[in-house]
Coordinates of C-alpha atoms in Angstrom, one line a residue:
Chain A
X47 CA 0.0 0.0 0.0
X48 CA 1.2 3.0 -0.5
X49 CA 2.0 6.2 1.9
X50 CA 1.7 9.5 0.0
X51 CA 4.0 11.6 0.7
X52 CA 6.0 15.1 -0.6
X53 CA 9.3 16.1 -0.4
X54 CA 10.8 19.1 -1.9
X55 CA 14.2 19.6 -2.8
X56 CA 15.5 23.3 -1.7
X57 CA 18.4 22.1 -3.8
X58 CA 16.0 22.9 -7.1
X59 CA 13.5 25.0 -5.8
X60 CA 13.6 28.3 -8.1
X61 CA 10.9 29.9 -6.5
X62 CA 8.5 30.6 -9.0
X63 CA 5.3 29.9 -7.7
X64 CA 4.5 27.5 -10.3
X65 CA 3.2 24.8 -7.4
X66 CA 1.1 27.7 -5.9
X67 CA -0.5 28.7 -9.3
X68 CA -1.0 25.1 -10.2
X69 CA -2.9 24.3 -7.0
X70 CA -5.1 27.3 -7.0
X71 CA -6.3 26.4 -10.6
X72 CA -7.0 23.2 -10.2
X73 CA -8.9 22.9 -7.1
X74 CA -10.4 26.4 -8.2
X75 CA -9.2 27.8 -4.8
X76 CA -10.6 31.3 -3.1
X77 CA -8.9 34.5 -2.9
X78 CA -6.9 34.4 0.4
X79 CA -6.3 31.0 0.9
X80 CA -3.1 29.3 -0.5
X81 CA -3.0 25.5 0.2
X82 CA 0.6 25.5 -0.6
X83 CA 3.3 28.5 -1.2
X84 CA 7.0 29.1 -1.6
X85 CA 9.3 30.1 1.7
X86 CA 12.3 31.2 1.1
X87 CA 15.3 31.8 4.0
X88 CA 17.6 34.2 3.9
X89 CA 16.2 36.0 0.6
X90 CA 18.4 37.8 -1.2
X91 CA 21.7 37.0 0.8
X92 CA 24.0 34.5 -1.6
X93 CA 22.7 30.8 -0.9
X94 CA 19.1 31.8 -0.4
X95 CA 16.9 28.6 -0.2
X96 CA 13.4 28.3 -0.9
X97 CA 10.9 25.4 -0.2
X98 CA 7.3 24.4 -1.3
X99 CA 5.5 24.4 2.2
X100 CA 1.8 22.4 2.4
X101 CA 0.0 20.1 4.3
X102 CA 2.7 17.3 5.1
X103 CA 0.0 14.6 5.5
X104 CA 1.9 13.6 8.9
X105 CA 1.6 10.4 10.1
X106 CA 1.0 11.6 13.3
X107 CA -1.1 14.5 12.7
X108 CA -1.7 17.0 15.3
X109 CA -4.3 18.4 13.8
X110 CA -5.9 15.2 13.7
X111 CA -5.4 15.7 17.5
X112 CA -6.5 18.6 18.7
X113 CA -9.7 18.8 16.7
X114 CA -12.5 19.0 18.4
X115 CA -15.1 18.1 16.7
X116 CA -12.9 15.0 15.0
X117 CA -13.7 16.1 11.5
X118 CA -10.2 14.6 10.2
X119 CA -9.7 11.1 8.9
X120 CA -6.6 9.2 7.2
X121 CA -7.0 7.1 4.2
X122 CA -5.4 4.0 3.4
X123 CA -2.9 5.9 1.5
X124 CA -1.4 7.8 4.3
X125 CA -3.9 11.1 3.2
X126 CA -4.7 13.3 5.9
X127 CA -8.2 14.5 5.0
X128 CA -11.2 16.6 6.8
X129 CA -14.7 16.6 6.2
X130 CA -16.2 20.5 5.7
X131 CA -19.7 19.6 7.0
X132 CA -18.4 18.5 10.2
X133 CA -16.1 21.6 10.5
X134 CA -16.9 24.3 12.4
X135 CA -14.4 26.5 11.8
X136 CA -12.4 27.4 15.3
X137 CA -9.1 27.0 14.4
X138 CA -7.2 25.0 16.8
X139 CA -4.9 22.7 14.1
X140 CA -4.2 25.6 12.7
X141 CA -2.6 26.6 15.9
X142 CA -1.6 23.2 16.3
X143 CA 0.1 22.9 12.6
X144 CA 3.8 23.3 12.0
X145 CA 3.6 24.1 8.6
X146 CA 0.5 26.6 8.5
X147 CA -1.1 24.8 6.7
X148 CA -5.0 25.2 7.4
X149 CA -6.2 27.8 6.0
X150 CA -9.5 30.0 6.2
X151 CA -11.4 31.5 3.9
X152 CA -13.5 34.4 4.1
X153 CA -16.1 33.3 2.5
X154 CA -19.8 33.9 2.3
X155 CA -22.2 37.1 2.2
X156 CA -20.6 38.5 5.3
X157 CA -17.0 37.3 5.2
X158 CA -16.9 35.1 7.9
X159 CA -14.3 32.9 8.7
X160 CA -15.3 29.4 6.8
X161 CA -14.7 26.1 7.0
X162 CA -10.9 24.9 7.0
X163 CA -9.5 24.5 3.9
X164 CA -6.3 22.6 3.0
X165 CA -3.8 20.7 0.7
X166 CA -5.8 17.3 0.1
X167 CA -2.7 15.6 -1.9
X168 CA -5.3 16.2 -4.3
X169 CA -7.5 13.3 -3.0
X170 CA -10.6 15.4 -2.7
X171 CA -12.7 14.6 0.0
X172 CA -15.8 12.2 2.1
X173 CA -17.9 13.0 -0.6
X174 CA -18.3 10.6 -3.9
X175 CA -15.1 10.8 -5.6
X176 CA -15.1 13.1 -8.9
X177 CA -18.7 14.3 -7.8
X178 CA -19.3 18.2 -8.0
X179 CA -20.1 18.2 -4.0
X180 CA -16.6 17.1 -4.0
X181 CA -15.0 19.7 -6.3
X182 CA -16.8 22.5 -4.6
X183 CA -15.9 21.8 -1.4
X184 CA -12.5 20.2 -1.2
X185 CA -11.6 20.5 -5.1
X186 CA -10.3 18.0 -8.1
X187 CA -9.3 14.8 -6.8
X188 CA -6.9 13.7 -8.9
X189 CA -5.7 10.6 -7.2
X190 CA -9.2 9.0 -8.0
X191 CA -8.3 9.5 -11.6
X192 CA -4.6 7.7 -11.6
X193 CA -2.6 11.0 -11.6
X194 CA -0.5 12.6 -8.6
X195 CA -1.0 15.8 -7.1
X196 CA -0.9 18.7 -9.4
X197 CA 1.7 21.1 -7.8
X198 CA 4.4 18.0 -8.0
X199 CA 3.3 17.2 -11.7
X200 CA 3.8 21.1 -12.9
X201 CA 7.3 21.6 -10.8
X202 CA 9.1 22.7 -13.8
X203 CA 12.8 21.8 -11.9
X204 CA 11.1 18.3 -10.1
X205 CA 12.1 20.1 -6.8
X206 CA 8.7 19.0 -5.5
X207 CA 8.2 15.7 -5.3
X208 CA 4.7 14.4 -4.5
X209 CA 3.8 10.1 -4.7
X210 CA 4.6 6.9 -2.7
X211 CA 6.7 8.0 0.7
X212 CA 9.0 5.1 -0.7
X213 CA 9.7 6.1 -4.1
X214 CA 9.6 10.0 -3.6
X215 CA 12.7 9.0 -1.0
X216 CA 14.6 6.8 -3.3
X217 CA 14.5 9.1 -6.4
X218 CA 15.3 12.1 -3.8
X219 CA 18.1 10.3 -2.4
X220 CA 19.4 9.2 -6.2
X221 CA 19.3 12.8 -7.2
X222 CA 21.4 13.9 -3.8
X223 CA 23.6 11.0 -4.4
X224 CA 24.6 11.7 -8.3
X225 CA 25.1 15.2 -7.2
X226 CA 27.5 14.6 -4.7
X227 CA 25.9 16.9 -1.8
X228 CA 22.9 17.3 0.2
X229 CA 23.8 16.4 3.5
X230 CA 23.2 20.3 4.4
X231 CA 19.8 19.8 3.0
X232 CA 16.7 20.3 4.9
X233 CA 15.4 17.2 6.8
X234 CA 18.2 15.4 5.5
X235 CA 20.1 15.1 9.2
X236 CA 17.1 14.6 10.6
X237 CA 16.3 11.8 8.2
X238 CA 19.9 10.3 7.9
X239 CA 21.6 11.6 10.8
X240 CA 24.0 14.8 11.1
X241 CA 27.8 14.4 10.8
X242 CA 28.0 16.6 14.2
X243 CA 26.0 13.6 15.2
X244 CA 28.0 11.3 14.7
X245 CA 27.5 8.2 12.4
X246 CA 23.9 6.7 12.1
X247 CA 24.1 3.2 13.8
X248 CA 27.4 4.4 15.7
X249 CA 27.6 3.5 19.2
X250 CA 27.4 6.0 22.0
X251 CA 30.2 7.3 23.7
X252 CA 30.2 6.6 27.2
X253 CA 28.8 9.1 30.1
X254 CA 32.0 10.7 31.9
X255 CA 31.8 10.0 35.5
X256 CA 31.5 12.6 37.7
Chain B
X120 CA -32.9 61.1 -0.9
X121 CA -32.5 61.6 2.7
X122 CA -29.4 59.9 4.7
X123 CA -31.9 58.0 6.2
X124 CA -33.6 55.9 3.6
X125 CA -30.1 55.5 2.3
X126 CA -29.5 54.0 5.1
X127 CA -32.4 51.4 5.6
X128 CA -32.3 50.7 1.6
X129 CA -28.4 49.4 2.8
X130 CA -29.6 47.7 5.8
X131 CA -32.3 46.1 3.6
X132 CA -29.5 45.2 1.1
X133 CA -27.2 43.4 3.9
X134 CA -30.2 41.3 5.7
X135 CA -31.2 40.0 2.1
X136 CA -28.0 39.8 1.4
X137 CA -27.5 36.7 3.9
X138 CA -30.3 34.8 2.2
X139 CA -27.6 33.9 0.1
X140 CA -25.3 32.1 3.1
X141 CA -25.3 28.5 2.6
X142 CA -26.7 26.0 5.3
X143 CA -23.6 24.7 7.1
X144 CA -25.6 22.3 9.4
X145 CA -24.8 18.7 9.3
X146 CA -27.7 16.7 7.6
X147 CA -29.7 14.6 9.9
X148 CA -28.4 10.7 10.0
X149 CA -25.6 12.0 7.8
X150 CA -22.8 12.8 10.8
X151 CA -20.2 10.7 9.7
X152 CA -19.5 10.0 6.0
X153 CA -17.3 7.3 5.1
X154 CA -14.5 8.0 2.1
X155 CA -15.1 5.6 -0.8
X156 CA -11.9 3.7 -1.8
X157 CA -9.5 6.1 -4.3
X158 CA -9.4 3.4 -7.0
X159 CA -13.3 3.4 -7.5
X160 CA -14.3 6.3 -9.5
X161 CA -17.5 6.1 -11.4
X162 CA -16.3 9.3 -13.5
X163 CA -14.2 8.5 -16.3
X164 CA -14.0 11.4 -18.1
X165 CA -10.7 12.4 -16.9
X166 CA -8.9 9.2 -16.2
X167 CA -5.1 8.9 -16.8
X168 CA -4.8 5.4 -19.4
X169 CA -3.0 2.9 -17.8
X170 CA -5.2 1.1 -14.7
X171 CA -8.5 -0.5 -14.4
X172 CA -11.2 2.0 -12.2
X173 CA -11.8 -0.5 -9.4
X174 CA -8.4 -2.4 -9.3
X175 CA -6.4 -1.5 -6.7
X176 CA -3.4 -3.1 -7.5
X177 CA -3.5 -1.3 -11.1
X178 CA -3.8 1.5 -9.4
X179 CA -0.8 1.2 -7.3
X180 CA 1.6 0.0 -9.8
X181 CA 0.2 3.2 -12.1
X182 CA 0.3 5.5 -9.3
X183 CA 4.7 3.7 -8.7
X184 CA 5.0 4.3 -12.2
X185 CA 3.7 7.4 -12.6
X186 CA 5.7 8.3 -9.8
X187 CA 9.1 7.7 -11.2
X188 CA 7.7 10.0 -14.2
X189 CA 10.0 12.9 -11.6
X190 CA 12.8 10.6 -11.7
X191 CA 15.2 12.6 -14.3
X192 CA 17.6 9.8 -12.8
X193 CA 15.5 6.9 -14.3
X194 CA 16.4 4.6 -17.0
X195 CA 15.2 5.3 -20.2
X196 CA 12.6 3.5 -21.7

């Protein structure tokens, strides 16, 4: 089965939005809300990097655990989704999201705060999958019709990498292999282990005695 | 026209104006909803060739292959 999952490489990231603009035409999204954007450290200064931030789809979501009204679920496929009539709006994963991820649009006659809305991978929603319900309130859902999200598909430098947690991480590690570097990339000591670390596996030097 | 039925014609405007909010209450018996399987898609207008709607091996081994479409590191084929 597999675990969806995105990775992006700040190696390749250009910064030009192209993820952003792809997700808010497919999924037809609001003024105000962005499902996904661009961050980028140290703009400007020589070595600049920028990443394509969304929903992560963690494993261990804390949305998922702070909702209070339990409107998220998990698909099979490792998909963190919500269901927008259960919803009510307050906010708390977006307090509880590292990414910033849920977002709220101002919709409706008197531009109230809505129902959450976030990156779906592109797996739309409770509704029947490919129904308009299901467009109009969580957008295309692409994974129902064979393809992968559309933000990884239209990277035009493959910095964003969106598909199988396995496979994204074997073609990411390739790529960082063939290059030569990548160690100081993002979530790469975390994933692999830092050099200031110590080796991965290594064991640990023994407690000095006091 | 005098401030004031300026004002009431813009009150008027704003109370009508929520006529148009759309219920957000949760249909009776319909609390929970359970997600149909991502493989079973009874719309095939836009499906990408390659798998059979319902399969969920095809599927999988489209959605691994399709993957390694952002693989510039991949053997040719």
């Amino acid at each position: 089965m597999a675990r969806m999952k995105f990775i992006c490489d700040a190696e390749r990231c250009i910064e030009c939005n192209g993820c952003v603009t792809a997700c808010k035409a497919e999924h037809d999204i609001p003024w105000g809300v962005n499902r996904r954007r661009v961050v980028t450290l140290n703009d400007g200064v020589p070595g600049e990097r920028s990443i394509s931030v969304a929903c992560m789809h963690c494993s261990d979501a804390p949305c998922m655990a702070v909702c209070p009204v339990d409107c998220f679920y998990r698909t099979p496929e490792g998909v963190v989704l919500h269901d927008k009539d259960i919803c009510i709006g307050c906010g708390y994963c977006s307090y509880a999201c590292p990414f910033g991820a849920p977002q709220f649009p101002t919709n409706g006659t008197f531009g109230l705060r809505g129902k959450m809305d976030k990156c779906t991978f592109c797996a739309g929603g409770p509704d029947e999958n490919g129904s308009q319900a299901e467009y109009e309130k969580y957008g295309r859902n692409r994974l129902a019709e064979g393809k992968l999200p559309a933000c990884a598909e239209m990277c035009s430098t493959k910095a964003l990498l969106g598909g199988d947690g396995d496979v994204v991480a074997d073609i990411f590690r390739t790529r960082v292999l063939n290059r030569g570097k990548g160690s100081e990339v993002w979530g790469w000591g975390t994933a692999y282990g830092r050099p200031t670390q110590g080796t991965p596996g290594a064991a640990p030097a023994p407690a000095k005695k006091s | 026209m005098s401030a004031v039925r300026l004002g009431l014609l813009a009150m008027v405007a704003i109370l009508l104006a929520g006529c148009g909010e759309r219920v957000q209450t949760i249909p009776p018996g319909g609390e929970r909803k359970s997600d149909t399987a991502v493989w079973e898609n009874k719309d095939k207008r836009f499906l990408a060739p390659g798998w059979t709607p319902g399969n969920e091996n095809s599927w999988n081994s489209h959605l691994v292959d399709r993957t390694q479409g952002q693989n510039d590191y991949a053997p040719r084929k």
